[in-house]
Coordinates of C-alpha atoms (C1' of nucleotides) in Angstrom, one line a residue:
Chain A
X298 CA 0.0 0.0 0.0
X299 CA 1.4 3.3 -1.1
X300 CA 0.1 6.7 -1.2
X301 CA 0.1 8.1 -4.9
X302 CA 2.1 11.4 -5.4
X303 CA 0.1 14.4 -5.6
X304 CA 2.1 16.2 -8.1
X305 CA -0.3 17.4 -10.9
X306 CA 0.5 16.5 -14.3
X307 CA 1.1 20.5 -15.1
X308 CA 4.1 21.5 -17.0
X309 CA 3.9 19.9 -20.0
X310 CA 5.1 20.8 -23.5
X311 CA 3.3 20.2 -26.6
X312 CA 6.8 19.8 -28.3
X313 CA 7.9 19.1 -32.0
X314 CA 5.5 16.5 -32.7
X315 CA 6.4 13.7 -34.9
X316 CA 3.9 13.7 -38.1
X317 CA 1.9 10.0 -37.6
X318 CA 3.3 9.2 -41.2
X319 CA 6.4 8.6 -39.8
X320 CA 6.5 7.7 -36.0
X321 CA 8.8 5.0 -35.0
X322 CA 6.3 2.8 -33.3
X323 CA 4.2 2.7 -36.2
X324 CA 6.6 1.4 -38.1
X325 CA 6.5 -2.4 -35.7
X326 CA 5.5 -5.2 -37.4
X327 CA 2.8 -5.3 -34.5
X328 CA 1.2 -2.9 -35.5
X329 CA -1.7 -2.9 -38.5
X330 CA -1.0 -0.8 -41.7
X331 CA -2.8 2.2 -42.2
X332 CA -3.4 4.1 -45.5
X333 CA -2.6 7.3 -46.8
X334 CA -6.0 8.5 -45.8
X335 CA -6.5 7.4 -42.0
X336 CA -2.6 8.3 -41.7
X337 CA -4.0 12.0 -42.7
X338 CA -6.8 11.9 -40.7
X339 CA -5.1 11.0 -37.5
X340 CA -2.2 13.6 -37.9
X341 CA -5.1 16.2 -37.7
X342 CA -6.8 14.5 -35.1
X343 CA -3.3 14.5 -33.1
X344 CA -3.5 18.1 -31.2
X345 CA 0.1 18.1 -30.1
X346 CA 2.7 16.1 -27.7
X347 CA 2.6 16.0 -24.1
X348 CA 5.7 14.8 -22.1
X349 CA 5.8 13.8 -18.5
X350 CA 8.2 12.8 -16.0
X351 CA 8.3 9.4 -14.1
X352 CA 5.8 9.7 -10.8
X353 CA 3.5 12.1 -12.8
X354 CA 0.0 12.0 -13.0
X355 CA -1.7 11.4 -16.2
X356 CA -5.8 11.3 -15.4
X357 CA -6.8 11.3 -11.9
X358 CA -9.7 9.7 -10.3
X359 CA -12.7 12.5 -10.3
X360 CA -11.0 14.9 -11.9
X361 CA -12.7 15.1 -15.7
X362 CA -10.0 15.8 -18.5
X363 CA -10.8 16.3 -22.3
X364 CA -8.4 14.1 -23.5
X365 CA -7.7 11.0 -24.9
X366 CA -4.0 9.7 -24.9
X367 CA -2.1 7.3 -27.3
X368 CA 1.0 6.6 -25.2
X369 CA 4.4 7.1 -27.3
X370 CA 7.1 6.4 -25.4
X371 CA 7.9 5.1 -21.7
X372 CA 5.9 3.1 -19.4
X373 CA 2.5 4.3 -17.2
X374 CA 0.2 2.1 -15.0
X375 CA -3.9 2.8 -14.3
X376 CA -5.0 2.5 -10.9
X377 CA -7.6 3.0 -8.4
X378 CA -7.2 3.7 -4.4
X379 CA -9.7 3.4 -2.0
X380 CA -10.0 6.2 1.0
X381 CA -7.5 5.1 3.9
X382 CA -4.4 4.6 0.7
X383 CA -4.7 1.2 -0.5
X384 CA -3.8 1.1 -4.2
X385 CA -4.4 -1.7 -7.0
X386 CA -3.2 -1.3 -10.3
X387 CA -5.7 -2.2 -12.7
X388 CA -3.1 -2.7 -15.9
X389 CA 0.4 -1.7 -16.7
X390 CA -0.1 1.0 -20.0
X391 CA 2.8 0.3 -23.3
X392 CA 3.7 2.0 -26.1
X393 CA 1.1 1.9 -28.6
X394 CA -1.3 1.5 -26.1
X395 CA -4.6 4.4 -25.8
X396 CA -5.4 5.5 -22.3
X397 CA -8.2 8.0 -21.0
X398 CA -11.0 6.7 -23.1
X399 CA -13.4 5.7 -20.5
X400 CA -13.1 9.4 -19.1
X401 CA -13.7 10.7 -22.7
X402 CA -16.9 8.4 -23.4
X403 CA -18.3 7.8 -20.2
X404 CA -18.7 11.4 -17.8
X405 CA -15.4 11.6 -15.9
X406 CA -12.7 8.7 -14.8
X407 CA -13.2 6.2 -11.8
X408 CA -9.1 5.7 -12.1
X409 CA -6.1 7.0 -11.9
X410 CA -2.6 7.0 -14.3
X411 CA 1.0 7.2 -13.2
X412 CA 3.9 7.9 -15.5
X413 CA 5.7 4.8 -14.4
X414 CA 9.1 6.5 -16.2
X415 CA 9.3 9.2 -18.6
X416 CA 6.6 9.1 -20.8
X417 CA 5.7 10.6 -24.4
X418 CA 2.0 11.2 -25.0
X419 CA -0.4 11.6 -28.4
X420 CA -2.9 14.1 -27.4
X421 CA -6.2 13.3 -28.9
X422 CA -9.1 16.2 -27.9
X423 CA -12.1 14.4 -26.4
X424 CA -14.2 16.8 -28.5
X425 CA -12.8 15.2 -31.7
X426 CA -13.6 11.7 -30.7
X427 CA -17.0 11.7 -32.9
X428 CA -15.4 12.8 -35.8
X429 CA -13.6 9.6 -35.9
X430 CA -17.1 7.9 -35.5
X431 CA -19.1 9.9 -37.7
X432 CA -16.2 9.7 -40.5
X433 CA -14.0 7.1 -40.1
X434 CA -15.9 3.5 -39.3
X435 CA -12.4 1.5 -39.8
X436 CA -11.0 3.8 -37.0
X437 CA -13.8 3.8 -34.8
X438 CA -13.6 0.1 -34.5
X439 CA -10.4 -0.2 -34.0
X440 CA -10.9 2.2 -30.9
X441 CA -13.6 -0.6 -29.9
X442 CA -11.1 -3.1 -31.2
X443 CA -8.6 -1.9 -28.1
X444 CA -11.3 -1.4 -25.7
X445 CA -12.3 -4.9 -25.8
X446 CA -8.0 -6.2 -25.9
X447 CA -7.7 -4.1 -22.7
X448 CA -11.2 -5.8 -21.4
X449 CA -9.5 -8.8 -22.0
X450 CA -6.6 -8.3 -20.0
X451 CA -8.5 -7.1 -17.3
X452 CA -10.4 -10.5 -17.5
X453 CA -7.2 -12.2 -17.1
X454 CA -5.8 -10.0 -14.2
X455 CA -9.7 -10.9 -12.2
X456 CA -8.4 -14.4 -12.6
X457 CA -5.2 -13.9 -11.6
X458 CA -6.2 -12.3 -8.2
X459 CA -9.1 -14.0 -7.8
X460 CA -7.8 -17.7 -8.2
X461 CA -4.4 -17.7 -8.6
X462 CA -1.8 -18.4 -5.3
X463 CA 0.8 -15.6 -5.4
X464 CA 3.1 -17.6 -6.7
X465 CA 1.1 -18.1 -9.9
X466 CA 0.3 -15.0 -10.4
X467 CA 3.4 -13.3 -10.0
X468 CA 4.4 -15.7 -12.9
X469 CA 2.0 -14.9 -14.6
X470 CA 2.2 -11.1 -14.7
X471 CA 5.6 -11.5 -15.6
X472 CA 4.7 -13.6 -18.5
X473 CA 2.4 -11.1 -19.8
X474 CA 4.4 -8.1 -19.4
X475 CA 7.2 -10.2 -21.3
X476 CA 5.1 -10.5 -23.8
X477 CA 4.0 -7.3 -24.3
X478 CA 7.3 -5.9 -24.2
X479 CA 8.5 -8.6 -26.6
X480 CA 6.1 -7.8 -29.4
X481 CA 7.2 -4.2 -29.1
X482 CA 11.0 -4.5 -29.3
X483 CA 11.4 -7.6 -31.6
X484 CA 15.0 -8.6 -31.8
X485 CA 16.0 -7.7 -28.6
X486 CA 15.9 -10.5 -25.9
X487 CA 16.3 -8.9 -22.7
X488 CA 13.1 -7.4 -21.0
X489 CA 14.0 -4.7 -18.7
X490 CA 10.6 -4.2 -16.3
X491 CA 11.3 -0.3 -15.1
X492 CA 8.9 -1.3 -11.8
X493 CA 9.7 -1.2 -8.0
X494 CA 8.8 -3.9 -6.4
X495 CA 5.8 -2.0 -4.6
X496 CA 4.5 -1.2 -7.8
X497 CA 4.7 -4.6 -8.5
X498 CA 3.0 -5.8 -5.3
X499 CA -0.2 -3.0 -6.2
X500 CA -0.4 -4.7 -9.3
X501 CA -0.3 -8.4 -7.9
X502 CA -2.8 -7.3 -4.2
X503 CA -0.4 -8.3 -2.7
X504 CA 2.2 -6.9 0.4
X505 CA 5.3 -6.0 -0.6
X506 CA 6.6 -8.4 1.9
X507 CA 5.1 -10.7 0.7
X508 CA 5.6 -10.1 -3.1
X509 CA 10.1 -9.9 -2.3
X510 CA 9.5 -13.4 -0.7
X511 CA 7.2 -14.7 -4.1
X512 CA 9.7 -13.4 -6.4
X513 CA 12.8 -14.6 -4.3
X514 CA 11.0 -18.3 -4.1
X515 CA 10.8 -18.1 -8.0
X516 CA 14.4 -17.0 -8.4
X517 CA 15.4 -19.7 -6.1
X518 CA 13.1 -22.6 -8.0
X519 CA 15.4 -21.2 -11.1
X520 CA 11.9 -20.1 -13.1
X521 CA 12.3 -16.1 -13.3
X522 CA 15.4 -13.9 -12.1
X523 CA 14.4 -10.0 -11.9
X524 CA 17.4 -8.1 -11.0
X525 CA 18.6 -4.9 -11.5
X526 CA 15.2 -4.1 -13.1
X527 CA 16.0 -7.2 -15.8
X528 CA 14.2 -10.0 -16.6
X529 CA 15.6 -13.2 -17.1
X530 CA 13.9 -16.8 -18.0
X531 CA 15.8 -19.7 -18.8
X532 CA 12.3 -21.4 -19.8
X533 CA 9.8 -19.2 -20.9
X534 CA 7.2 -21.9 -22.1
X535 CA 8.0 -23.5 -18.4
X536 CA 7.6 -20.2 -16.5
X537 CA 3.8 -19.8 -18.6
X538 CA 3.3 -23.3 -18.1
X539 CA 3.7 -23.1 -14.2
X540 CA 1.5 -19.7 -14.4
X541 CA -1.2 -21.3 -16.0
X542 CA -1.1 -18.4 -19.0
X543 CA -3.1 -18.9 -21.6
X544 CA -3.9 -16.1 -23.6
X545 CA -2.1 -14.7 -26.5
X546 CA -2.2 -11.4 -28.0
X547 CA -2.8 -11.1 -31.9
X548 CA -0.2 -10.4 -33.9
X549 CA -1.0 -7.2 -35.1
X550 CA -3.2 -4.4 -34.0
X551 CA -4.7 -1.2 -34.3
X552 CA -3.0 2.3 -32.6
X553 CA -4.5 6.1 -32.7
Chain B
X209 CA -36.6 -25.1 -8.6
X210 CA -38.1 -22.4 -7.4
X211 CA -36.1 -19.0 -8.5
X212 CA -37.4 -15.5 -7.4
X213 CA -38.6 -13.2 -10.4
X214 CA -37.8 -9.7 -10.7
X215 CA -40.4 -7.2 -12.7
X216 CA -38.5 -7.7 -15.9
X217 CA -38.8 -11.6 -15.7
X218 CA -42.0 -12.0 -16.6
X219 CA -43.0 -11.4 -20.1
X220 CA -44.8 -13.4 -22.7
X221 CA -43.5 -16.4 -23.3
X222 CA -45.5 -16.4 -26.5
X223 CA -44.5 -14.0 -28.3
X224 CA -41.5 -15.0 -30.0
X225 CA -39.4 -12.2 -31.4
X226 CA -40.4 -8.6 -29.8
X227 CA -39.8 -5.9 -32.3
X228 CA -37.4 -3.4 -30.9
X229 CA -39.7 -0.4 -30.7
X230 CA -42.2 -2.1 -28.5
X231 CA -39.4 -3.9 -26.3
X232 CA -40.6 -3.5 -23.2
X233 CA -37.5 -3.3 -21.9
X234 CA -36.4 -0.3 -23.7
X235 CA -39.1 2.0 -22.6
X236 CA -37.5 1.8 -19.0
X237 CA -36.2 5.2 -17.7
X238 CA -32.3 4.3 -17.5
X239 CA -32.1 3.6 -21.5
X240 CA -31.8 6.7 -23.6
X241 CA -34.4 7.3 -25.9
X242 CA -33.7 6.6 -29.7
X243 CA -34.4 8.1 -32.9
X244 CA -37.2 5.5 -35.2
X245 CA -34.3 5.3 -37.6
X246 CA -32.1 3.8 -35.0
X247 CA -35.3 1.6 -34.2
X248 CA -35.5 0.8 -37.8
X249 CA -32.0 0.0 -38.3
X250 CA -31.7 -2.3 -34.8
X251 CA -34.7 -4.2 -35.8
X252 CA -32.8 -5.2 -39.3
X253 CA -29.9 -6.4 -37.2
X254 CA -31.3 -8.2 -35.0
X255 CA -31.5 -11.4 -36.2
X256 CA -34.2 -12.9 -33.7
X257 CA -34.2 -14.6 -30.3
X258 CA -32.7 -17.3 -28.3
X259 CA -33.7 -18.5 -24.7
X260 CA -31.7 -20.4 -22.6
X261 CA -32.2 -22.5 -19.6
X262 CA -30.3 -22.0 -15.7
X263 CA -27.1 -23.3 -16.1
X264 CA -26.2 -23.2 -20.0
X265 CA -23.2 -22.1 -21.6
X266 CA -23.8 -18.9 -23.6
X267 CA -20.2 -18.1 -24.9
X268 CA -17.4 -20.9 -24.5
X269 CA -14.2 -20.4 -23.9
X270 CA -12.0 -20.5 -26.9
X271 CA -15.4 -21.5 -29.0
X272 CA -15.7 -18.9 -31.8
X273 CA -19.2 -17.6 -31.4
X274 CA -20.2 -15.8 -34.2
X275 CA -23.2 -13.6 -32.6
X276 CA -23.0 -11.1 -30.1
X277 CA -26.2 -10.8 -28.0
X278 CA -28.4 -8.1 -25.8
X279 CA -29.5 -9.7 -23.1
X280 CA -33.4 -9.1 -22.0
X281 CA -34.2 -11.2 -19.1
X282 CA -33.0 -13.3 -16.7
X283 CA -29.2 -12.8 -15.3
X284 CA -26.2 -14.4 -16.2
X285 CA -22.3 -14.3 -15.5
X286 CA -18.9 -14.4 -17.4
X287 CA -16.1 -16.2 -16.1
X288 CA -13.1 -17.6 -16.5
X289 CA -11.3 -20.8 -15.2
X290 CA -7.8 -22.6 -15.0
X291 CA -7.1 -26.0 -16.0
X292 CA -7.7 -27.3 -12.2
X293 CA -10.9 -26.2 -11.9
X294 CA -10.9 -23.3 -10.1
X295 CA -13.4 -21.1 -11.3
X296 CA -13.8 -16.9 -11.4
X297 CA -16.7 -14.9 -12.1
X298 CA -15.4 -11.6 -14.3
X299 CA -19.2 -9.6 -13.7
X300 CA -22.9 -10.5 -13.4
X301 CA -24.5 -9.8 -17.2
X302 CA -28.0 -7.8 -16.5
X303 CA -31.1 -7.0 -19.0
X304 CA -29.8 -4.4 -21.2
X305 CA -26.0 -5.4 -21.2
X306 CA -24.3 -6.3 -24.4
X307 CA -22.5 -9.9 -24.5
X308 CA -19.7 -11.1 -26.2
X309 CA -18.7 -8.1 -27.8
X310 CA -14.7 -9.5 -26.7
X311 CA -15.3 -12.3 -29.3
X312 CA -17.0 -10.2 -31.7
X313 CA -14.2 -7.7 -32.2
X314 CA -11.5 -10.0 -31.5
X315 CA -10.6 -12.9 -32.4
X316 CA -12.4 -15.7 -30.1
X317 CA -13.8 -15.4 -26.4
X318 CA -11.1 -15.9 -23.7
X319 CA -13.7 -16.2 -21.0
X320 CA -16.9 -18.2 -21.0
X321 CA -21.1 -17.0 -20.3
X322 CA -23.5 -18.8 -18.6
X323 CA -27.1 -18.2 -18.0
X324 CA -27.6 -17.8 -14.3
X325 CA -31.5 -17.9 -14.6
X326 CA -33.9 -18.8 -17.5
X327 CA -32.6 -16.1 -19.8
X328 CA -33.8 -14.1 -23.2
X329 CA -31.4 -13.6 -25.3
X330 CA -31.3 -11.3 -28.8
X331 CA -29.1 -12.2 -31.2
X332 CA -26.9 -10.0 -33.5
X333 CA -24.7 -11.8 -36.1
X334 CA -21.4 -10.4 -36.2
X335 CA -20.8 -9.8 -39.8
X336 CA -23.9 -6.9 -38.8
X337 CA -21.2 -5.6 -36.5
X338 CA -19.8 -3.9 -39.2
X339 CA -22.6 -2.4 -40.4
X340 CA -23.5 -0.4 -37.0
X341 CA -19.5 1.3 -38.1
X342 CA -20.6 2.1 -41.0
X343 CA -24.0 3.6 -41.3
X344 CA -24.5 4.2 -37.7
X345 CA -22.4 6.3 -36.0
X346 CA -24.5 7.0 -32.8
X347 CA -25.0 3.0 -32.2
X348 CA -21.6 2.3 -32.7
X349 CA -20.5 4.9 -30.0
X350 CA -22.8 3.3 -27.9
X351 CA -21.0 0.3 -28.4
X352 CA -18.0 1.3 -27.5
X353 CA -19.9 3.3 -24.6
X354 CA -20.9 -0.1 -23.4
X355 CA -17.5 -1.3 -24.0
X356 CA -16.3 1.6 -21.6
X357 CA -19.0 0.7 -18.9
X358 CA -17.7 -2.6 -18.5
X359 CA -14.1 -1.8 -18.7
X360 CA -15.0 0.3 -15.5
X361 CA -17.0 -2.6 -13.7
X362 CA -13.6 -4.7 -13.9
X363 CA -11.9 -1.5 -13.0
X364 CA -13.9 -1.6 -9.7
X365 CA -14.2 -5.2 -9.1
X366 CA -10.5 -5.4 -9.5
X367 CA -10.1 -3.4 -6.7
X368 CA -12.3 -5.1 -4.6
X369 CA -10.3 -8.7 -5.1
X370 CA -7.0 -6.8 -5.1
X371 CA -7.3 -4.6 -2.0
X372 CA -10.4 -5.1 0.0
X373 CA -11.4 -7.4 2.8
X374 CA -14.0 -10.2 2.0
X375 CA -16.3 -8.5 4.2
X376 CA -15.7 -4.9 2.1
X377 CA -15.7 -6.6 -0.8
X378 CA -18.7 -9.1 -0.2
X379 CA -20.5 -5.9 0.9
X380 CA -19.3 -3.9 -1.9
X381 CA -20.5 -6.5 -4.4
X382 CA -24.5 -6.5 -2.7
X383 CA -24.5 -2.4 -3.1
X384 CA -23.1 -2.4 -7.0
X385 CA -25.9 -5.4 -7.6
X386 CA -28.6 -3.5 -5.6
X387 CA -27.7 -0.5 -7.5
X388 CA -27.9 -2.1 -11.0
X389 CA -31.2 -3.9 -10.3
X390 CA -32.9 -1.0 -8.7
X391 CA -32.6 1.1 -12.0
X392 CA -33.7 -1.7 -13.7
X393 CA -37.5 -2.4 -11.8
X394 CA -38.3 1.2 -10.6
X395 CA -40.5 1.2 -8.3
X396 CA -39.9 -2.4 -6.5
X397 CA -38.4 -1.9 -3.4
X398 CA -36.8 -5.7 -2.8
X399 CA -33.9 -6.8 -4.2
X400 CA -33.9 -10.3 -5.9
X401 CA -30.5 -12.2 -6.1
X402 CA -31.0 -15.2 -8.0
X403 CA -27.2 -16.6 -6.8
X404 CA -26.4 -19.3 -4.8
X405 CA -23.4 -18.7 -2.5
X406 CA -20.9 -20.8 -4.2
X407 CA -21.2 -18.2 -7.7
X408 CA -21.6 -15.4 -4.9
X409 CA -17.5 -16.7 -3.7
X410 CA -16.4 -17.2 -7.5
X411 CA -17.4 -13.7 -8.0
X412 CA -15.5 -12.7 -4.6
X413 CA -12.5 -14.6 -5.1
X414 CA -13.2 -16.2 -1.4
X415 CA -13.8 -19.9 -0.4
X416 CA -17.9 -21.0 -0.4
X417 CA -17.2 -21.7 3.4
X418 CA -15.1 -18.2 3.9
X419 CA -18.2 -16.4 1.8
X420 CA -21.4 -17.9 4.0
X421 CA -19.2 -17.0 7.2
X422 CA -18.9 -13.1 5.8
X423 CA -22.2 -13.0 4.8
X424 CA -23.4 -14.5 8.2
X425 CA -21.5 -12.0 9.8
X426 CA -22.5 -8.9 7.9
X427 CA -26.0 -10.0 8.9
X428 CA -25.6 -10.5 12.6
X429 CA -23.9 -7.1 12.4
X430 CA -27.0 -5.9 11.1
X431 CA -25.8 -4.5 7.7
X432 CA -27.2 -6.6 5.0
X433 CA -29.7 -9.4 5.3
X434 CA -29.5 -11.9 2.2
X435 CA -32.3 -14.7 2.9
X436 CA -34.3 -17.0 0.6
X437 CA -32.6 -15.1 -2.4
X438 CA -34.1 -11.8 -1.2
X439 CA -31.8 -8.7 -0.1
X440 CA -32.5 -6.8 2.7
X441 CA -30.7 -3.6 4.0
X442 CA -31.6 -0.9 6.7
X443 CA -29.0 1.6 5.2
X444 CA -27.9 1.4 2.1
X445 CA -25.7 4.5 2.3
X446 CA -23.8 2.8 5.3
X447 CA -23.4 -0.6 3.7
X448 CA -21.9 1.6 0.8
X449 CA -19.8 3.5 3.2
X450 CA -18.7 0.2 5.0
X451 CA -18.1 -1.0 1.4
X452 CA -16.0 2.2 0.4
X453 CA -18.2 2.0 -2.7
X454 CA -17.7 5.1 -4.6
X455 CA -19.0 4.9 -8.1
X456 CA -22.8 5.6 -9.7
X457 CA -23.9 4.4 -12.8
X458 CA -24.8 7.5 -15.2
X459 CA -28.8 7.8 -15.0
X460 CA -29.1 6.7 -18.6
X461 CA -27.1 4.5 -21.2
X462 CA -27.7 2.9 -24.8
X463 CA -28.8 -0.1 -25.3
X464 CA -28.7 -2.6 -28.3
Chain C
dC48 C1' 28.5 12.4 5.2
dG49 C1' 23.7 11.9 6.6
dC50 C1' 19.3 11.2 4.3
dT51 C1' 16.3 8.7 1.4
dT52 C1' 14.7 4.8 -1.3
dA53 C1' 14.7 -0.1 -2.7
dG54 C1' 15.3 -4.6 -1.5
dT55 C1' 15.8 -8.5 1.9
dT56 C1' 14.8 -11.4 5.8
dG57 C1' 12.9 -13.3 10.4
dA58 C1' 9.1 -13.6 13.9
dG59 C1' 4.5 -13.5 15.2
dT60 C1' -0.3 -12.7 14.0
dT61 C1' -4.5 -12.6 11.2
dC62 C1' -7.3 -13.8 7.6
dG63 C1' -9.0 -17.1 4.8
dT64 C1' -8.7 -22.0 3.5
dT65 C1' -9.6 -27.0 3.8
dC66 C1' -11.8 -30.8 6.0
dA67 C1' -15.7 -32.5 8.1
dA68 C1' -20.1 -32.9 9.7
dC69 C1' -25.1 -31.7 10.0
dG70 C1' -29.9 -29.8 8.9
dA71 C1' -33.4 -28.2 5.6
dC72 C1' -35.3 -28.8 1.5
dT73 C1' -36.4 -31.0 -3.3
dG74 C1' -37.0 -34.2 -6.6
dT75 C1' -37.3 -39.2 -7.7
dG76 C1' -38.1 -44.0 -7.8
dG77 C1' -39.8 -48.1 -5.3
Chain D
dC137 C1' -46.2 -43.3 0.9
dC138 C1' -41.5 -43.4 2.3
dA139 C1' -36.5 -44.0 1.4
dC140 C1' -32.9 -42.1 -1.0
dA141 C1' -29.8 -39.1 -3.2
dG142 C1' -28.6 -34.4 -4.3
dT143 C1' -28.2 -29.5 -3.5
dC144 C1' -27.7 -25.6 -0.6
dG145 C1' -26.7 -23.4 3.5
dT146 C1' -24.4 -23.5 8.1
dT147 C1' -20.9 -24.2 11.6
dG148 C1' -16.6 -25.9 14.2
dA149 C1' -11.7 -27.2 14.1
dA150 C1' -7.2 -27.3 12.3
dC151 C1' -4.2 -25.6 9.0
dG152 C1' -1.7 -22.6 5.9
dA153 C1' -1.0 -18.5 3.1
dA154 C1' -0.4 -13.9 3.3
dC155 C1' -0.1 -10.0 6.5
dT156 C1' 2.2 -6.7 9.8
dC157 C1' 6.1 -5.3 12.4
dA158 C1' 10.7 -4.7 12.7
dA159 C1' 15.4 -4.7 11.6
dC160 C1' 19.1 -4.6 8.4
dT161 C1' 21.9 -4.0 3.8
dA162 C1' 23.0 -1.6 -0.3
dA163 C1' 22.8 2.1 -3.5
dG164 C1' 22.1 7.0 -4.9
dC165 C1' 22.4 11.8 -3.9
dG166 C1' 22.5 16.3 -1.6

DNA sequence: CGCTTAGTTGAGTTCGTTCAACGACTGTGG
DNA sequence: CCACAGTCGTTGAACGAACTCAACTAAGCG
């Protein structure tokens, strides 16, 4: 249990934003091609950069913000607190990834978002959400399309911490992440996990105790080794095997 | 098996398909009104209706369904299990909520659907899906409105598994069930919970033994009362402030 | 150098689990 | 009609997983 940082998410620069025709994380092979036309589309629909510092806050609980947030660079995490500081993290947020949208369809957020390091953000204007329904079906389902992939995960997280012991689930969550991170930097084989082992706990509901003891016992049975904020696996279809993972992501998807 | 009946159970059983515009289902205060083109348009995507007894599978795990579905009486769950058995219950599916929209969009269903009661169900065909993006802007916003809803169910129940006590949490799971059912049978001042207390703990992430001794106790504490599948609560507000149960559901939503 | 943050470990406690048994009720077949 | 099995709820006892408290190391930074 932490208490979340009350820095605001103020100074920010809308800074030399990179035109969507060209953006480096566009150009993974995980993500769907676009044409000429929704590439057009979506550089006018992109209202500027936003950077942020680790610790910062992106959306916070109550407070209703007007935008919508493709995430560029760095790593952020959603989360919800209840009154007396208890924190769970709902889902860890990676590039390519689109945050806010619940506050910018439903009235205002019921979660938080932490810059987990230094981030990059793709401002989208709330406002200009409908344009992408009243003009552009293919991109309006792909905003679906990524509503329902982060349902999903959120599916598999409720099993996690519903059924799994912490053992399991620490596996597990380190199998997905690994994933996730894998699809994104393809040729590279270590997996760096930029988390503090608190952050990690808020994720899992569990201590932090009691999370250093999990991850030491896993270390120890030679199925994961997290130092120094790297990930190792000797066995990766082991380590997913003993975590009961199932799930795979497709191989490609959409991003705004 | 005799199963308690909320206002919105009963309805012609001889009737076979109801045409939207006169579902009665739709003319209750917490939908949003719709245009007759959108009434016109729904009615051509529907495809018909399907009923389902207690206990059958609507969506399979891993089965590709090819329909999404509204659902307009009766209850049901989604869940997901692991290989061994151990079973956990994602959200309780309500008259008016959308299902399977996961396998729709995506690929196949990770998680599975079972009717909890005798259930209604209308079916749209997924192909159709495409058409909503299309020519229908409005519905296909609501789609991804509905999308959004759920996302922030999970959100919540998340949090509840995660970080709250099983007494919090069981408590917190009566009010957000109590809330949903009292917008939809306005007027009706009891609360029917069709559940036995085994789904009631797969829904909790808890033990069936661990749930009846919560339960028991939030009873002899005098803070809910859950007997022959009726609730009963003195104070809602302070079984919501035991609960730490923050969230409202916007007065009205679309429906499909 | 002291101050802070992150990780590690042991000891004792609490919460939730498993095992086991029993009562109330329902449906079924003899 | 009763005997029987099956489901659901209830409770006690014993156990184990995860928690809190507390102390200590190591690294980063003014």
């Amino acid at each position: 249990m932490t208490r979340p940082r009350t820095n605001l998410a103020r100074h920010s620069h809308a800074s030399s934003a990179v035109p969507c025709r060209v953006c480096p994380l566009r150009q993974l092979p995980c993500f769907r091609p676009f044409t000429a036309e929704e590439l057009t589309f979506v550089e006018q629909f992109k209202q500027g950069e936003k950077r942020l510092k680790a610790g910062m806050q992106i959306l916070e609980e109550g407070q209703p913000s007007s935008n919508a947030y493709t995430l560029l660079s760095g790593w952020a995490f959603r989360y919800k607190t209840l009154p007396d500081g208890r924190r769970q993290i709902l889902n860890f947020v990676l590039p390519g990834d689109l945050l806010g949208l619940q506050a910018a369809v439903l009235a205002d957020p019921e979660h938080s978002a932490e810059a987990l390091t230094d981030v990059t953000l793709c401002v989208f204007p709330r406002a200009k959400l409908w344009d992408i329904y009243n003009n552009y079906p293919g991109l309006a389902f792909d905003v679906t399309w990524l509503a329902a992939r982060e349902e999903r995960f959120l599916d598999e997280h409720l099993l996690s911490i519903g059924r799994r012991s912490a053992a399991e689930r620490s596996a597990y969550l380190l199998v997905h992440l690994h994933q996730r991170i894998a699809s994104l930097t393809p040729g590279s084989d270590v997996t760096a996990l930029p988390l503090t082992q608190q952050q990690l706990a808020d994720a899992l509901g569990l201590s932090l105790v009691h999370t250093n003891k999990t991850l030491r016992r896993l270390d120890r049975a030679g199925l994961v080794r997290w130092r120094d904020g790297l990930l190792h696996c000797p066995d990766w279809p082991a380590l997913a095997d003993f975590a009961k993972f199932e799930a795979g992501d497709p191989a490609t998807r959409p991003i705004l």
